[in-house]
Structure formats: structure tokens, C-alpha cells
Phi, psi and omega in degrees: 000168182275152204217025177269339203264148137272094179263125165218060167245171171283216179273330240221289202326312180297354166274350164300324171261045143263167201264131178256166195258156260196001179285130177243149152284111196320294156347326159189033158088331169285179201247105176310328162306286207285016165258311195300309194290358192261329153290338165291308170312323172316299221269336157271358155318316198259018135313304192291313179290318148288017149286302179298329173297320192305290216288329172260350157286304199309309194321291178015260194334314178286326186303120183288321211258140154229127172253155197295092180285121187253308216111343191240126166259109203263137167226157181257118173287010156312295193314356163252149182278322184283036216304302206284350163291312146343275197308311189288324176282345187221029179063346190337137165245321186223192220270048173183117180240161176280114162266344166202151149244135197300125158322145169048008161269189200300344209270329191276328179286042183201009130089044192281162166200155173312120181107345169296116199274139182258131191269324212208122154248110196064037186075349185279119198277111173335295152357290203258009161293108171314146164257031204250171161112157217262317177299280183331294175328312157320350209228171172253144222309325180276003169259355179291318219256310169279358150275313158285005174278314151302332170288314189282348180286327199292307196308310159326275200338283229278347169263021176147216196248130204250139160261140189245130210230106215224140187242118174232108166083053164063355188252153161222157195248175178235189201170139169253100176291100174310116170294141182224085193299148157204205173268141165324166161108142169236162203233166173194145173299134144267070120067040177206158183284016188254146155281213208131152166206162184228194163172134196227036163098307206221337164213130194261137191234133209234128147309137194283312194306308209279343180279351180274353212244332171300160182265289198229140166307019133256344160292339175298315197274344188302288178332286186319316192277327150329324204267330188294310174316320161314323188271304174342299203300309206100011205280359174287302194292352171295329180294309170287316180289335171259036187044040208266127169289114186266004185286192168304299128012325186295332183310330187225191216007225211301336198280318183276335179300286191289327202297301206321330202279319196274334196261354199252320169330291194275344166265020133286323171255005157276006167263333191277309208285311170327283188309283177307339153287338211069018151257162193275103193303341181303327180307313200285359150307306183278339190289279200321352213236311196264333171270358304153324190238335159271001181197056179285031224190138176104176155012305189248020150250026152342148167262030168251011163220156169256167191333133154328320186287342194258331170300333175251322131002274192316309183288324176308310186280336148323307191311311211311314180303322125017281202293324203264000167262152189249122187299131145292116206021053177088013201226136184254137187275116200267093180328311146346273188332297160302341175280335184268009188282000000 
């Protein structure tokens, strides 16, 4: 899949400035549409986010690389344009909220839930989170602040067990966030009508039409663990270091040789990452098989991926390597992986 994009808006924001239909709910003045559709986006966050956890928790043990996994996907009511429909649809009470927590991570044991506004990390006052450093800069203004509020939580996070001060229903509690390693990466919806899936090294980004599009969250998990394997392999900085052009241009000669190399990588070790979360490496038989004959055309029949027939190929012989293996405590050491320890 292209593993060329960096997407860094949120998961949510850009449907605010789209045009919406004009039915208000009397009650409070908003537009029915644009709640209902802000929730549905909602509801594929915390797909994505308990998919993407499942695959870097199950992983672990293999990832040579581990970065700090909490489970909670945080949103800023800066990233909406739209703030006070924001605040109604999506609960704000202050200005940095939990929008979804992972099933069985550190954010659900610690009894964290969707709508809890973080007030204080370890006593450091949202607020009063600097907004410096060449990442935070990088990002656009309405996005400096929740990107540092993930560094500083990952950074607690990486010296022990974080207290958390959180405001729910006007009271407000503390709560103890558990450090937790898993395999790197964060994932977020994007918001456009085209499908797509990305990996830009540190976050896999899924376009809300293609999350719309799985039948079940195990073709959901096919993708994902694809886009995660790029970043797992390491192949962007593998891309760069061989100068390898990733623009449109990138399609052909020596340059279209390596990406194909790097995309024949990661559908190999996406069955192996599937499997080992408990999901059915076979979906991906069935998602490729099934987008393959209905969108054979773009982007993934491309000559830097292959064909759908050959792509269900590739995965029967993962699975084969698989079925001839005897699993540790349910789980296959995924050869891709060890070549990168």
C-alpha cells in the first residue's frame, strides 16, 4: 500500500468544514447530520484504535523496537473549526478529551472511558504544557497542543506509572496510568473519499471511505496490519537511505523495483501480526480478493504492488509457513521481524 503520505489532521476535524445539510435539531441549534456523521467517525476511531492495539500488544515479544502503548486515543477541541458542535457531539467538557480506549490496554485498566477530559499529567496542568521542540512545530497550529500532550504523557509513561487527573460528570478523579511497551506506532482515521491506507514510519493512517468499506474487523485488521508492518520493517527509513523516490514517479524503474520489494515485505508479515492478535489471517484472502475484483484499477494494482491473484498467493504461503509451525503460547515468531532485531 502507499507508505508515501504523512496525514496529520485528526481523525475528526476535517468534516467540520464540509458542507452539511442544514436540518437543526431544535434542542440545540445544531445540524443533525453533521452530529450524526461526527459520530460515525467517532465510531471508526475506536475501531481502528482497538485493532491497531490488538496488533502492537499481541506483537510485542517480536518488535526489536517497543514504544510506550497506553490504549487511549486523545483528541484537542483546537482541531475543530466547528468547536461548539465539537463540545456537544463529542462531549468536551475541557480542552483535551479521551476520544476511544483499547479494550484490555493500560487506558481500560485504569478505568479511563471515552469522554473524560484530561485535566493534569502527574500534577503538570494541560495548559501549561510547552509547545516547543522541531516535532510540535511540525504539526499545524491547531494540532501543537495534542501532539504535545502525547509526548509528555509517552515521556511520563516511559519513566514509571502516570497519575492522571481527569474531569468526569463535573467531579474530578485521578486515576493511575500503567506503563506499558508494546510495538511501536499510532494509528488515526482519515477523512476523505477516496480509499487509501498510509505509514509514514511512526503512524498508520486508514482513509474513513476504505474503513467503511470492510465487511468485519477482520478485513479491517488485514489492512492495518499491513500499513503496521511498514513501519514495524522499517522501510521508509530503508527508502531513504537508498534514495529511493516515493513521489508518483516512484512507479517506475529502479525506484518502483524497491517500493515493490518493501510492499511484497509487508504482505507477508501481515498475516503473521493477524494471526498473532487473533484475528483470521484468511480475511485477507477474502478483503484482496474481494477489493481486487471490484477496484482492480489505482494505486494497489500499481507496478509497485501486486496483482490481487498474486497477493492471495503470497499469503497462502505465509499462512503454509504458519500451519507447519508449532506456536508458543498461541503465538508464531514472525521471520520478517527477526531480520530487523
Amino acid at each position: 500500500m502507499n507508505i508515501m503520505i504523512r496525514i496529520c489532521f485528526s481523525p475528526l476535524a476535517l468534516l467540520l468544514a464540509m458542507p452539511l445539510a442544514a436540518q437543526e435539531m431544535p434542542e440545540t441549534g445544531f445540524d443533525s447530520e453533521s452530529i450524526l456523521a461526527l459520530k460515525d467517525l467517532q465510531l471508526l476511531d475506536h475501531r481502528l484504535n482497538m485493532i491497531g492495539y490488538r496488533l502492537v500488544d499481541a506483537n510485542a515479544p517480536f518488535c526489536s523496537d517497543k514504544g510506550i502503548q497506553s490504549g487511549l486515543l486523545l483528541h484537542d477541541i483546537n482541531q475543530y473549526p466547528g468547536q461548539a458542535i465539537a463540545r456537544f457531539a463529542l462531549g468536551f467538557d475541557g480542552p483535551i478529551a479521551v476520544n476511544a480506549v483499547a479494550p484490555d490496554s493500560a487506558g481500560a485498566t485504569a478505568g479511563l472511558l471515552s469522554g473524560d477530559d484530561i485535566l493534569a499529567i502527574n500534577g503538570l496542568k494541560v495548559e501549561d504544557i510547552p509547545l516547543n521542540g522541531p516535532e510540535i512545530a511540525k504539526e499545524l497550529p491547531g494540532y501543537r497542543r495534542i501532539a504535545a500532550v502525547n509526548a509528555t504523557l509517552d515521556e511520563a509513561l516511559v519513566q514509571g506509572d502516570v497519575t492522571l487527573t481527569i474531569l468526569r460528570g463535573g467531579e474530578q478523579i485521578q486515576l493511575r496510568l500503567m506503563s506499558r511497551q508494546a510495538c511501536p506506532s499510532r494509528f488515526q482515521i482519515a477523512p476523505d473519499d477516496d480509499r487509501g491506507a498510509s505509514a509514514d514510519g511512526k503512524i498508520v493512517s486508514i482513509t474513513s471511505r476504505m474503513a467503511q468499506y470492510f465487511l468485519n474487523d477482520d478485513e479491517f485488521a488485514a489492512v492495518v496490519a499491513h500499513e503496521l508492518a511498514h513501519n514495524l520493517l522499517k522501510h521508509r527509513d530503508q527508502l531513504d537511505a537508498k534514495n529511493v523516490n516515493r513521489s508518483f514517479f516512484g512507479q517506475f524503474g529502479k525506484s518502483a523495483g524497491q517500493i515493490k520489494i518493501a510492499e511484497i515485505e509487508a504482505d507477508r508479515l501481515s498475516v503473521w501480526l493477524m494471526a498473532n492478535a487473533g484475528y483470521d489471517p484468511e480475511a485477507a484472502i477474502r478483503f484482496w480478493t474481494r477489493y481486487g475484483k471490484e477496484h482492480g484499477k489505482g494505486i494497489f494494482s500499481a507496478s509497485t504492488h501486486y496483482r490481487w491473484k498474486k497477493r492471495v498467493r503470497l499469503f497462502e504461503e505465509e499462512m503454509g509457513k504458519m500451519a507447519a509451525m508449532k506456536p508458543v503460547d498461541g503465538k508464531y515468531a514472525p521471520p520478517l521481524l527477526a531480520k530487523t532485531d
